[in-house]
mmCIF file of C-alpha atoms in Angstrom:
data_model
loop_
_atom_site.group_PDB
_atom_site.id
_atom_site.type_symbol
_atom_site.label_atom_id
_atom_site.label_comp_id
_atom_site.label_asym_id
_atom_site.label_seq_id
_atom_site.Cartn_x
_atom_site.Cartn_y
_atom_site.Cartn_z
ATOM 1 C CA MET A 5 0.000 0.000 0.000
ATOM 2 C CA ASP A 6 2.839 2.428 0.816
ATOM 3 C CA LYS A 7 4.402 1.794 -2.608
ATOM 4 C CA ILE A 8 1.064 2.493 -4.330
ATOM 5 C CA ALA A 9 0.588 5.665 -2.287
ATOM 6 C CA ALA A 10 4.026 6.947 -3.277
ATOM 7 C CA PHE A 11 3.388 6.207 -6.956
ATOM 8 C CA VAL A 12 0.018 7.949 -6.843
ATOM 9 C CA GLN A 13 1.530 11.036 -5.266
ATOM 10 C CA GLU A 14 4.268 11.167 -7.909
ATOM 11 C CA HIS A 15 1.860 10.731 -10.829
ATOM 12 C CA ILE A 16 -1.251 12.490 -9.506
ATOM 13 C CA ALA A 17 -1.310 14.955 -12.430
ATOM 14 C CA ASP A 18 -0.563 12.387 -15.148
ATOM 15 C CA ASP A 19 -2.970 11.235 -17.850
ATOM 16 C CA THR A 20 -4.326 7.957 -16.455
ATOM 17 C CA ALA A 21 -4.986 6.522 -19.918
ATOM 18 C CA LYS A 22 -1.296 6.955 -20.769
ATOM 19 C CA LEU A 23 -0.294 5.345 -17.464
ATOM 20 C CA ILE A 24 -2.381 2.278 -18.319
ATOM 21 C CA LEU A 25 -0.749 2.018 -21.759
ATOM 22 C CA SER A 26 2.717 2.418 -20.211
ATOM 23 C CA ARG A 27 2.231 -0.053 -17.364
ATOM 24 C CA SER A 28 5.227 -2.132 -18.500
ATOM 25 C CA LYS A 29 7.526 0.693 -17.311
ATOM 26 C CA TRP A 30 6.467 -0.022 -13.715
ATOM 27 C CA PRO A 31 6.154 -3.825 -13.392
ATOM 28 C CA GLU A 32 6.199 -3.607 -9.599
ATOM 29 C CA ILE A 33 3.068 -1.398 -9.523
ATOM 30 C CA ASP A 34 -0.508 -2.637 -9.707
ATOM 31 C CA MET A 35 -1.389 -0.065 -12.353
ATOM 32 C CA ASP A 36 -5.161 -0.660 -12.264
ATOM 33 C CA LEU A 37 -5.126 0.030 -8.524
ATOM 34 C CA ALA A 38 -2.865 3.053 -8.910
ATOM 35 C CA VAL A 39 -5.058 4.591 -11.628
ATOM 36 C CA ALA A 40 -8.191 3.967 -9.563
ATOM 37 C CA CYS A 41 -6.525 5.785 -6.655
ATOM 38 C CA ILE A 42 -5.504 8.737 -8.843
ATOM 39 C CA GLU A 43 -8.996 9.128 -10.278
ATOM 40 C CA SER A 44 -10.585 8.666 -6.852
ATOM 41 C CA ARG A 45 -8.413 11.419 -5.413
ATOM 42 C CA LYS A 46 -9.690 13.830 -8.055
ATOM 43 C CA LYS A 47 -13.258 13.095 -6.950
ATOM 44 C CA LEU A 48 -12.352 13.650 -3.288
ATOM 45 C CA LYS A 49 -10.569 16.988 -3.761
ATOM 46 C CA ASN A 50 -13.575 19.165 -2.929
ATOM 47 C CA LYS A 51 -15.533 16.462 -1.135
ATOM 48 C CA VAL A 52 -13.400 15.078 1.704
ATOM 49 C CA GLN A 53 -10.551 17.544 2.051
ATOM 50 C CA ASP A 54 -9.301 15.947 5.277
ATOM 51 C CA TRP A 55 -8.508 12.799 3.305
ATOM 52 C CA PHE A 56 -7.496 14.361 0.002
ATOM 53 C CA CYS A 57 -4.650 16.235 1.690
ATOM 54 C CA ARG A 58 -3.218 12.981 3.091
ATOM 55 C CA PRO A 59 -1.086 11.495 0.261
ATOM 56 C CA GLU A 60 -0.549 8.212 2.128
ATOM 57 C CA LEU A 61 -4.226 7.250 1.953
ATOM 58 C CA ILE A 62 -5.430 4.689 -0.620
ATOM 59 C CA PHE A 63 -8.749 4.857 -2.502
ATOM 60 C CA PRO A 64 -8.958 1.742 -4.700
ATOM 61 C CA VAL A 65 -12.540 1.917 -6.068
ATOM 62 C CA ARG A 66 -13.586 4.902 -8.160
ATOM 63 C CA LEU A 67 -17.320 4.311 -7.673
ATOM 64 C CA SER A 68 -16.866 4.325 -3.884
ATOM 65 C CA ALA A 69 -15.104 7.684 -4.078
ATOM 66 C CA GLU A 70 -17.898 9.037 -6.254
ATOM 67 C CA GLN A 71 -20.660 7.788 -3.939
ATOM 68 C CA CYS A 72 -19.089 8.391 -0.517
ATOM 69 C CA SER A 73 -20.360 11.053 1.856
ATOM 70 C CA SER A 74 -18.822 14.488 1.848
ATOM 71 C CA SER A 75 -17.104 15.730 4.993
ATOM 72 C CA ALA A 76 -20.139 17.873 5.839
ATOM 73 C CA THR A 77 -22.767 15.144 5.454
ATOM 74 C CA ALA A 78 -20.588 12.543 7.187
ATOM 75 C CA ALA A 79 -20.062 14.882 10.141
ATOM 76 C CA TYR A 80 -23.812 15.506 10.254
ATOM 77 C CA LYS A 81 -24.545 11.761 10.367
ATOM 78 C CA ALA A 82 -21.996 11.292 13.123
ATOM 79 C CA ARG A 83 -23.608 14.009 15.238
ATOM 80 C CA PHE A 84 -27.033 12.526 14.572
ATOM 81 C CA ALA A 85 -25.803 9.085 15.654
ATOM 82 C CA ALA A 86 -24.315 10.587 18.835
ATOM 83 C CA SER A 87 -27.677 12.186 19.663
ATOM 84 C CA ILE A 88 -29.321 8.770 19.297
ATOM 85 C CA GLY A 89 -26.731 6.607 21.002
ATOM 86 C CA GLY A 90 -25.614 8.886 23.817
ATOM 87 C CA LYS A 91 -22.269 8.964 25.581
ATOM 88 C CA GLY A 92 -19.978 6.053 24.781
ATOM 89 C CA PHE A 93 -22.226 4.615 22.071
ATOM 90 C CA ARG A 94 -21.104 1.829 19.756
ATOM 91 C CA ILE A 95 -22.064 1.824 16.083
ATOM 92 C CA ALA A 96 -21.766 -0.863 13.417
ATOM 93 C CA ASP A 97 -21.432 0.442 9.855
ATOM 94 C CA LEU A 98 -22.413 -2.597 7.798
ATOM 95 C CA THR A 99 -21.817 -0.924 4.410
ATOM 96 C CA GLY A 100 -18.425 0.657 5.027
ATOM 97 C CA GLY A 101 -17.461 1.568 1.463
ATOM 98 C CA LEU A 102 -14.557 4.001 1.373
ATOM 99 C CA GLY A 103 -14.823 4.429 5.151
ATOM 100 C CA VAL A 104 -15.635 8.140 5.337
ATOM 101 C CA ASP A 105 -18.766 7.653 7.447
ATOM 102 C CA SER A 106 -17.023 5.165 9.745
ATOM 103 C CA TRP A 107 -14.148 7.585 10.294
ATOM 104 C CA TYR A 108 -16.498 10.407 11.240
ATOM 105 C CA PHE A 109 -18.490 8.050 13.481
ATOM 106 C CA SER A 110 -15.212 7.207 15.247
ATOM 107 C CA GLN A 111 -14.836 10.835 16.332
ATOM 108 C CA TYR A 112 -18.036 10.578 18.401
ATOM 109 C CA ALA A 113 -18.437 6.867 19.206
ATOM 110 C CA SER A 114 -16.443 4.795 21.663
ATOM 111 C CA GLN A 115 -16.181 1.920 19.141
ATOM 112 C CA VAL A 116 -17.021 1.540 15.442
ATOM 113 C CA LEU A 117 -17.412 -1.628 13.422
ATOM 114 C CA TYR A 118 -16.596 -1.044 9.750
ATOM 115 C CA ASN A 119 -17.863 -3.873 7.573
ATOM 116 C CA GLU A 120 -17.457 -4.000 3.809
ATOM 117 C CA MET A 121 -18.167 -6.845 1.398
ATOM 118 C CA GLN A 122 -15.383 -5.874 -1.062
ATOM 119 C CA GLU A 123 -12.050 -7.180 0.183
ATOM 120 C CA VAL A 124 -10.021 -4.512 -1.644
ATOM 121 C CA LEU A 125 -11.890 -1.779 0.245
ATOM 122 C CA CYS A 126 -11.351 -3.558 3.564
ATOM 123 C CA LYS A 127 -7.601 -3.739 2.968
ATOM 124 C CA ALA A 128 -7.552 -0.066 2.066
ATOM 125 C CA ALA A 129 -9.616 0.780 5.164
ATOM 126 C CA ILE A 130 -7.174 -1.028 7.460
ATOM 127 C CA HIS A 131 -4.301 0.921 5.887
ATOM 128 C CA ASN A 132 -6.133 4.264 5.928
ATOM 129 C CA PHE A 133 -7.477 4.059 9.484
ATOM 130 C CA LYS A 134 -3.988 3.168 10.716
ATOM 131 C CA SER A 135 -2.484 6.089 8.765
ATOM 132 C CA LEU A 136 -5.095 8.385 10.317
ATOM 133 C CA ASN A 137 -4.150 7.133 13.818
ATOM 134 C CA THR A 138 -7.713 5.916 14.374
ATOM 135 C CA GLU A 139 -7.710 3.178 16.982
ATOM 136 C CA ASN A 140 -11.408 2.626 17.724
ATOM 137 C CA ILE A 141 -12.495 1.131 14.368
ATOM 138 C CA ASN A 142 -12.686 -2.637 13.897
ATOM 139 C CA VAL A 143 -12.634 -3.804 10.251
ATOM 140 C CA SER A 144 -14.707 -6.735 9.013
ATOM 141 C CA ASN A 145 -15.136 -8.305 5.553
ATOM 142 C CA LEU A 146 -18.539 -10.058 5.608
ATOM 143 C CA LYS A 147 -21.359 -10.425 3.120
ATOM 144 C CA ILE A 148 -24.511 -8.956 4.644
ATOM 145 C CA GLU A 149 -27.546 -11.131 4.007
ATOM 146 C CA PRO A 150 -30.581 -12.372 5.984
ATOM 147 C CA GLU A 151 -30.061 -15.169 8.496
ATOM 148 C CA SER A 152 -26.287 -14.957 8.094
ATOM 149 C CA GLU A 153 -24.569 -16.768 10.930
ATOM 150 C CA ASN A 154 -21.447 -14.649 10.454
ATOM 151 C CA LEU A 155 -23.466 -11.436 10.735
ATOM 152 C CA HIS A 156 -25.224 -12.750 13.827
ATOM 153 C CA GLN A 157 -21.901 -13.656 15.411
ATOM 154 C CA ILE A 158 -20.146 -10.364 14.684
ATOM 155 C CA LEU A 159 -23.050 -8.288 15.993
ATOM 156 C CA THR A 160 -23.267 -10.508 19.073
ATOM 157 C CA ASP A 161 -19.567 -9.955 19.723
ATOM 158 C CA PHE A 162 -19.581 -6.214 18.933
ATOM 159 C CA ARG A 163 -22.817 -5.330 20.804
ATOM 160 C CA PRO A 164 -23.751 -2.180 18.862
ATOM 161 C CA ASP A 165 -26.152 0.459 20.111
ATOM 162 C CA ILE A 166 -26.787 1.525 16.503
ATOM 163 C CA VAL A 167 -26.474 -0.241 13.164
ATOM 164 C CA PHE A 168 -25.885 2.060 10.193
ATOM 165 C CA MET A 169 -26.522 1.042 6.591
ATOM 166 C CA ASP A 170 -26.164 2.849 3.283
ATOM 167 C CA PRO A 171 -27.462 0.221 0.843
ATOM 168 C CA ALA A 172 -25.931 0.192 -2.645
ATOM 169 C CA ARG A 173 -28.434 1.582 -5.129
ATOM 170 C CA ARG A 174 -27.132 -0.369 -8.101
ATOM 171 C CA SER A 175 -27.894 -3.902 -9.231
ATOM 172 C CA GLU A 176 -25.197 -6.462 -9.975
ATOM 173 C CA THR A 177 -25.276 -5.272 -13.603
ATOM 174 C CA GLY A 178 -24.674 -1.664 -12.533
ATOM 175 C CA LYS A 179 -28.217 -0.469 -13.210
ATOM 176 C CA LYS A 180 -29.621 2.084 -10.757
ATOM 177 C CA VAL A 181 -32.399 0.787 -8.495
ATOM 178 C CA PHE A 182 -34.804 2.715 -6.288
ATOM 179 C CA LEU A 183 -36.929 0.290 -4.274
ATOM 180 C CA ILE A 184 -35.556 -0.495 -0.815
ATOM 181 C CA GLU A 185 -35.742 -4.254 -1.403
ATOM 182 C CA ASP A 186 -33.723 -3.938 -4.623
ATOM 183 C CA CYS A 187 -30.818 -2.253 -2.863
ATOM 184 C CA THR A 188 -27.934 -4.206 -1.333
ATOM 185 C CA PRO A 189 -28.236 -5.169 1.437
ATOM 186 C CA ASP A 190 -32.027 -5.498 1.605
ATOM 187 C CA VAL A 191 -32.989 -3.643 4.774
ATOM 188 C CA LEU A 192 -36.581 -4.909 4.696
ATOM 189 C CA THR A 193 -35.494 -8.513 5.173
ATOM 190 C CA LEU A 194 -32.591 -7.692 7.500
ATOM 191 C CA ARG A 195 -34.297 -5.370 9.993
ATOM 192 C CA SER A 196 -35.694 -8.103 12.292
ATOM 193 C CA ASP A 197 -32.264 -9.776 12.465
ATOM 194 C CA ILE A 198 -30.602 -6.450 13.252
ATOM 195 C CA PHE A 199 -33.202 -5.425 15.823
ATOM 196 C CA SER A 200 -32.417 -8.633 17.699
ATOM 197 C CA HIS A 201 -28.973 -7.149 18.365
ATOM 198 C CA CYS A 202 -29.675 -3.452 18.962
ATOM 199 C CA ARG A 203 -32.429 -0.917 19.460
ATOM 200 C CA HIS A 204 -31.535 1.563 16.712
ATOM 201 C CA ILE A 205 -31.032 1.429 12.949
ATOM 202 C CA LEU A 206 -29.815 4.488 11.045
ATOM 203 C CA LEU A 207 -30.485 4.178 7.337
ATOM 204 C CA LYS A 208 -29.202 6.366 4.531
ATOM 205 C CA LEU A 209 -31.360 6.477 1.407
ATOM 206 C CA SER A 210 -31.128 8.236 -1.920
ATOM 207 C CA PRO A 211 -32.395 11.828 -1.990
ATOM 208 C CA MET A 212 -34.691 10.605 -4.768
ATOM 209 C CA ALA A 213 -36.524 8.214 -2.430
ATOM 210 C CA ASP A 214 -40.155 8.950 -1.589
ATOM 211 C CA ILE A 215 -40.333 9.656 2.152
ATOM 212 C CA THR A 216 -43.926 8.519 2.643
ATOM 213 C CA MET A 217 -43.404 5.305 0.708
ATOM 214 C CA ALA A 218 -40.098 4.502 2.435
ATOM 215 C CA CYS A 219 -41.532 4.949 5.919
ATOM 216 C CA SER A 220 -44.607 2.940 4.998
ATOM 217 C CA ARG A 221 -42.436 0.067 3.792
ATOM 218 C CA LEU A 222 -40.088 0.214 6.768
ATOM 219 C CA GLY A 223 -42.933 0.209 9.271
ATOM 220 C CA ALA A 224 -43.946 1.718 12.591
ATOM 221 C CA THR A 225 -40.405 1.752 13.998
ATOM 222 C CA CYS A 226 -39.567 4.793 11.807
ATOM 223 C CA ARG A 227 -39.040 7.559 14.334
ATOM 224 C CA GLU A 228 -37.444 10.410 12.422
ATOM 225 C CA VAL A 229 -36.520 11.295 8.851
ATOM 226 C CA ARG A 230 -33.826 13.881 8.228
ATOM 227 C CA VAL A 231 -33.577 15.485 4.811
ATOM 228 C CA VAL A 232 -30.032 16.782 4.427
ATOM 229 C CA ALA A 233 -29.089 19.442 1.861
ATOM 230 C CA TYR A 234 -25.648 20.901 1.255
ATOM 231 C CA GLY A 235 -24.255 23.182 -1.422
ATOM 232 C CA GLY A 236 -27.657 23.787 -2.968
ATOM 233 C CA GLU A 237 -28.421 20.077 -3.421
ATOM 234 C CA CYS A 238 -30.426 17.533 -1.462
ATOM 235 C CA LYS A 239 -27.747 14.986 -0.601
ATOM 236 C CA GLU A 240 -29.426 12.236 1.424
ATOM 237 C CA LEU A 241 -32.313 11.014 3.500
ATOM 238 C CA LEU A 242 -31.507 9.637 6.935
ATOM 239 C CA ILE A 243 -34.125 7.430 8.557
ATOM 240 C CA TRP A 244 -33.875 6.621 12.258
ATOM 241 C CA MET A 245 -35.635 3.385 13.165
ATOM 242 C CA ASP A 246 -36.230 2.591 16.835
ATOM 243 C CA LYS A 247 -37.631 -0.845 17.662
ATOM 244 C CA GLU A 248 -39.316 0.552 20.809
ATOM 245 C CA TRP A 249 -41.039 3.372 18.907
ATOM 246 C CA LYS A 250 -44.645 3.184 17.651
ATOM 247 C CA ASP A 251 -45.820 6.835 17.660
ATOM 248 C CA GLY A 252 -45.288 7.918 14.061
ATOM 249 C CA TYR A 253 -42.362 9.789 12.558
ATOM 250 C CA SER A 254 -41.254 13.397 12.370
ATOM 251 C CA ILE A 255 -39.362 15.036 9.535
ATOM 252 C CA MET A 256 -36.427 17.403 9.936
ATOM 253 C CA ALA A 257 -35.330 19.485 6.955
ATOM 254 C CA ALA A 258 -31.687 20.474 7.473
ATOM 255 C CA GLU A 259 -29.649 22.899 5.362
ATOM 256 C CA LEU A 260 -25.912 22.519 6.027
ATOM 257 C CA PRO A 261 -23.959 25.743 5.509
ATOM 258 C CA HIS A 262 -20.507 25.883 3.984
ATOM 259 C CA GLY A 263 -18.178 25.464 6.928
ATOM 260 C CA TYR A 264 -20.350 22.870 8.692
ATOM 261 C CA PRO A 265 -19.899 21.661 11.433
ATOM 262 C CA ALA A 266 -18.136 24.836 12.606
ATOM 263 C CA LYS A 267 -21.323 26.619 11.537
ATOM 264 C CA GLU A 268 -24.631 25.179 12.725
ATOM 265 C CA ALA A 269 -27.188 23.649 10.379
ATOM 266 C CA ALA A 270 -30.460 25.486 9.805
ATOM 267 C CA ALA A 271 -33.381 23.140 10.393
ATOM 268 C CA ILE A 272 -37.082 22.900 11.050
ATOM 269 C CA THR A 273 -38.991 19.848 12.321
ATOM 270 C CA PHE A 274 -42.582 18.889 11.634
ATOM 271 C CA THR A 275 -44.761 15.807 11.261
ATOM 272 C CA PRO A 276 -46.774 14.692 8.227
ATOM 273 C CA GLU A 277 -49.878 15.553 10.248
ATOM 274 C CA ASP A 278 -48.525 19.070 10.892
ATOM 275 C CA GLU A 279 -48.178 19.585 7.149
ATOM 276 C CA ARG A 280 -51.638 18.214 6.397
ATOM 277 C CA THR A 281 -53.393 20.384 8.977
ATOM 278 C CA ALA A 282 -51.298 23.562 8.826
ATOM 279 C CA HIS A 283 -53.116 26.633 7.520
ATOM 280 C CA ALA A 284 -50.887 28.720 5.280
ATOM 281 C CA ASP A 285 -51.989 32.301 4.728
ATOM 282 C CA ILE A 286 -52.024 33.529 1.128
ATOM 283 C CA ALA A 287 -50.158 36.771 0.459
ATOM 284 C CA ALA A 288 -52.623 39.590 -0.262
ATOM 285 C CA GLU A 289 -49.919 42.108 -1.197
ATOM 286 C CA ILE A 290 -46.682 41.432 -3.090
ATOM 287 C CA LYS A 291 -43.891 43.584 -1.692
ATOM 288 C CA GLY A 292 -40.636 43.298 0.234
ATOM 289 C CA PHE A 293 -38.829 40.007 -0.321
ATOM 290 C CA LEU A 294 -39.445 36.686 -2.052
ATOM 291 C CA PHE A 295 -38.329 33.487 -0.259
ATOM 292 C CA GLU A 296 -37.518 30.375 -2.292
ATOM 293 C CA PRO A 297 -37.165 27.386 0.087
ATOM 294 C CA GLY A 298 -33.947 25.396 0.034
ATOM 295 C CA LYS A 299 -33.705 21.843 -1.248
ATOM 296 C CA SER A 300 -34.230 20.218 2.154
ATOM 297 C CA LEU A 301 -37.520 22.054 2.797
ATOM 298 C CA THR A 302 -38.732 21.265 -0.708
ATOM 299 C CA LYS A 303 -37.823 17.566 -0.556
ATOM 300 C CA ALA A 304 -39.316 17.276 2.923
ATOM 301 C CA GLY A 305 -42.625 18.613 1.590
ATOM 302 C CA ALA A 306 -42.689 21.385 4.198
ATOM 303 C CA PHE A 307 -44.885 23.675 2.123
ATOM 304 C CA ASN A 308 -47.513 24.707 4.658
ATOM 305 C CA ALA A 309 -45.177 23.970 7.588
ATOM 306 C CA THR A 310 -42.711 26.545 6.235
ATOM 307 C CA SER A 311 -45.418 29.207 6.152
ATOM 308 C CA VAL A 312 -46.553 28.454 9.704
ATOM 309 C CA HIS A 313 -43.055 28.004 11.180
ATOM 310 C CA PHE A 314 -41.717 31.319 9.868
ATOM 311 C CA GLN A 315 -45.067 33.139 9.873
ATOM 312 C CA ILE A 316 -44.787 34.131 6.214
ATOM 313 C CA PRO A 317 -47.630 33.911 3.662
ATOM 314 C CA LYS A 318 -47.436 31.857 0.476
ATOM 315 C CA LEU A 319 -48.068 33.164 -3.012
ATOM 316 C CA GLY A 320 -50.567 30.394 -3.593
ATOM 317 C CA LYS A 321 -51.766 27.031 -2.379
ATOM 318 C CA SER A 322 -49.705 25.319 -5.075
ATOM 319 C CA THR A 323 -47.063 28.021 -5.498
ATOM 320 C CA HIS A 324 -44.440 27.323 -2.870
ATOM 321 C CA TYR A 325 -42.845 30.766 -2.746
ATOM 322 C CA TYR A 326 -43.313 33.093 0.202
ATOM 323 C CA ILE A 327 -43.554 36.837 0.770
ATOM 324 C CA VAL A 328 -41.447 38.375 3.536
ATOM 325 C CA THR A 329 -41.979 41.983 4.559
ATOM 326 C CA ASP A 330 -39.568 42.130 7.521
ATOM 327 C CA GLU A 331 -35.943 42.729 6.511
ATOM 328 C CA GLY A 332 -34.551 41.034 9.611
ATOM 329 C CA LYS A 333 -36.591 37.908 8.931
ATOM 330 C CA ALA A 334 -35.464 37.990 5.314
ATOM 331 C CA GLU A 335 -31.823 37.905 6.448
ATOM 332 C CA GLU A 336 -32.537 34.965 8.781
ATOM 333 C CA LEU A 337 -34.270 33.027 6.004
ATOM 334 C CA LYS A 338 -31.095 33.080 3.882
ATOM 335 C CA LYS A 339 -29.967 30.111 5.987
ATOM 336 C CA TYR A 340 -32.927 28.095 4.739
ATOM 337 C CA GLY A 341 -32.946 28.920 1.024
ATOM 338 C CA LYS A 342 -32.716 31.878 -1.343
ATOM 339 C CA VAL A 343 -34.093 35.340 -0.574
ATOM 340 C CA PHE A 344 -34.696 37.980 -3.240
ATOM 341 C CA LYS A 345 -35.471 41.673 -2.957
ATOM 342 C CA ILE A 346 -38.589 42.352 -5.057
ATOM 343 C CA LEU A 347 -37.763 45.138 -7.516
ATOM 344 C CA SER A 348 -41.054 45.110 -9.432
ATOM 345 C CA CYS A 349 -44.197 43.032 -9.730
ATOM 346 C CA GLN A 350 -46.813 43.238 -12.465
ATOM 347 C CA PRO A 351 -49.360 41.032 -14.230
ATOM 348 C CA LEU A 352 -47.775 38.501 -16.568
ATOM 349 C CA ASP A 353 -48.786 39.577 -20.092
ATOM 350 C CA LYS A 354 -47.221 40.555 -23.416
ATOM 351 C CA ARG A 355 -46.651 44.143 -22.339
ATOM 352 C CA SER A 356 -44.868 43.264 -19.081
ATOM 353 C CA MET A 357 -42.728 40.618 -20.760
ATOM 354 C CA LYS A 358 -41.663 43.083 -23.425
ATOM 355 C CA GLU A 359 -40.817 45.767 -20.824
ATOM 356 C CA VAL A 360 -38.869 43.431 -18.552
ATOM 357 C CA GLY A 361 -37.021 41.789 -21.435
ATOM 358 C CA LYS A 362 -35.953 45.215 -22.723
ATOM 359 C CA ALA A 363 -34.894 46.422 -19.248
ATOM 360 C CA TYR A 364 -32.921 43.277 -18.435
ATOM 361 C CA PRO A 365 -31.259 41.724 -21.491
ATOM 362 C CA LYS A 366 -29.397 39.422 -19.097
ATOM 363 C CA ALA A 367 -31.251 37.718 -16.260
ATOM 364 C CA GLU A 368 -31.940 34.340 -14.711
ATOM 365 C CA VAL A 369 -35.498 33.168 -15.354
ATOM 366 C CA SER A 370 -37.805 30.795 -13.436
ATOM 367 C CA ALA A 371 -41.434 29.883 -14.046
ATOM 368 C CA ARG A 372 -43.551 28.067 -11.467
ATOM 369 C CA ASN A 373 -47.225 27.108 -11.544
ATOM 370 C CA ILE A 374 -47.982 29.067 -14.722
ATOM 371 C CA SER A 375 -48.702 27.895 -18.255
ATOM 372 C CA LEU A 376 -45.129 28.582 -19.420
ATOM 373 C CA THR A 377 -41.969 26.625 -18.668
ATOM 374 C CA SER A 378 -38.856 28.490 -17.544
ATOM 375 C CA ASP A 379 -37.306 28.058 -21.015
ATOM 376 C CA ALA A 380 -40.463 29.276 -22.739
ATOM 377 C CA LEU A 381 -40.653 32.343 -20.475
ATOM 378 C CA ARG A 382 -36.999 33.129 -21.136
ATOM 379 C CA LYS A 383 -37.624 32.928 -24.882
ATOM 380 C CA LYS A 384 -40.572 35.330 -24.660
ATOM 381 C CA LEU A 385 -38.530 37.738 -22.544
ATOM 382 C CA GLY A 386 -35.559 37.499 -24.873
ATOM 383 C CA CYS A 387 -33.176 37.392 -21.905
ATOM 384 C CA ALA A 388 -29.750 35.801 -22.047
ATOM 385 C CA SER A 389 -28.552 34.000 -18.949
ATOM 386 C CA GLY A 390 -26.473 36.081 -16.546
ATOM 387 C CA GLY A 391 -26.647 39.390 -14.742
ATOM 388 C CA ASP A 392 -27.694 39.971 -11.150
ATOM 389 C CA VAL A 393 -31.467 40.018 -11.696
ATOM 390 C CA HIS A 394 -33.801 37.030 -11.442
ATOM 391 C CA VAL A 395 -37.134 37.161 -13.257
ATOM 392 C CA PHE A 396 -39.911 34.965 -11.886
ATOM 393 C CA GLY A 397 -43.158 34.012 -13.537
ATOM 394 C CA LEU A 398 -45.336 32.883 -10.612
ATOM 395 C CA LYS A 399 -49.009 32.196 -9.929
ATOM 396 C CA SER A 400 -50.551 34.154 -7.055
ATOM 397 C CA ASP A 401 -53.908 32.982 -5.740
ATOM 398 C CA ALA A 402 -54.729 36.609 -4.915
ATOM 399 C CA GLU A 403 -53.538 38.351 -8.090
ATOM 400 C CA GLY A 404 -53.177 35.729 -10.818
ATOM 401 C CA SER A 405 -50.063 35.143 -12.908
ATOM 402 C CA LEU A 406 -47.311 37.626 -12.083
ATOM 403 C CA LEU A 407 -43.999 38.694 -13.575
ATOM 404 C CA MET A 408 -41.570 39.607 -10.797
ATOM 405 C CA THR A 409 -38.090 41.060 -11.119
ATOM 406 C CA CYS A 410 -35.908 40.396 -8.134
ATOM 407 C CA ARG A 411 -32.322 40.624 -6.946
ATOM 408 C CA ARG A 412 -30.887 38.050 -4.569
ATOM 409 C CA ILE A 413 -29.730 39.394 -1.226
#
């Protein structure tokens, strides 16, 4: 491993295709492994900086580097696990992958079990955890499947408080899958086995997963769903399952700022019942600021809950944009999404589109809940992308279709 690490560091900027073709020059180097490490490092540069800056670390599987958690989301999961497990908790990561989550868990847990079915990743994990001077991670190379005697034995020996799983969302042929039972390992068939060894399961799902469907399939032990967004994207869904819990689940929408965990996440919590019964006021007057919810609020379905939580009216029942008249509140809401100063607002018609298009030859354009798509509205405006103005075509329940020019604050 040390020889591979040295080679990777020396050739980090080289063309990997040329390295493969020239492998005979370095007969002592496993060139496929070295190239995988070089390409993995490029994926980790802006994702897990703590590891990228350590040249001695090995990353042998490109797909694992592409799919691993970022530093921010891994740190968030580790804090979440600590809030579940309490002081001195023990956590078993049964889908270890590159090991990023396990390493962050180790900074909060007393003991971590890293298990990975691919032997090459296990060997790399042993090397990397040692290089990182991490002494509280035990590495295991077991296939995770229902009624596995090996799994039963290792969990019996380890005695976890929490079992964490991030099931692979690709089939054996590499095709993307979305149903929980099609992922590997299959949590639906494993949960009873796992609950016989611990009280808590922490499950990471794709941000594309349907929250209602997932919780329905996983059952009454679902206690909390956290929707985690970072860098303007919804990154993952975390589902906490508690075998002693039967009282329904809550949803937390969390926006992680750049600099997390040094800077705190912005989050709101609600239940599906809160969202169903919440009464959102409809904005009667369009002035002040326009709030566009961040990706976590949108994915969480916190449409009415957002209005009630922040005491801001919506543009319309099906138009999930909000009017903010208080400047201080507008500044606070920047943690939760995008906030725009409203420069002008007028009915959406040929005249207004012509005027706005002439006034702003460069602008970003968005259309929501109107008869035009964003591209079609841009074409009618004649705006090129760019500039510091954002033009919105939005449906207001009080005033009909509107054309709003805004500037982000």
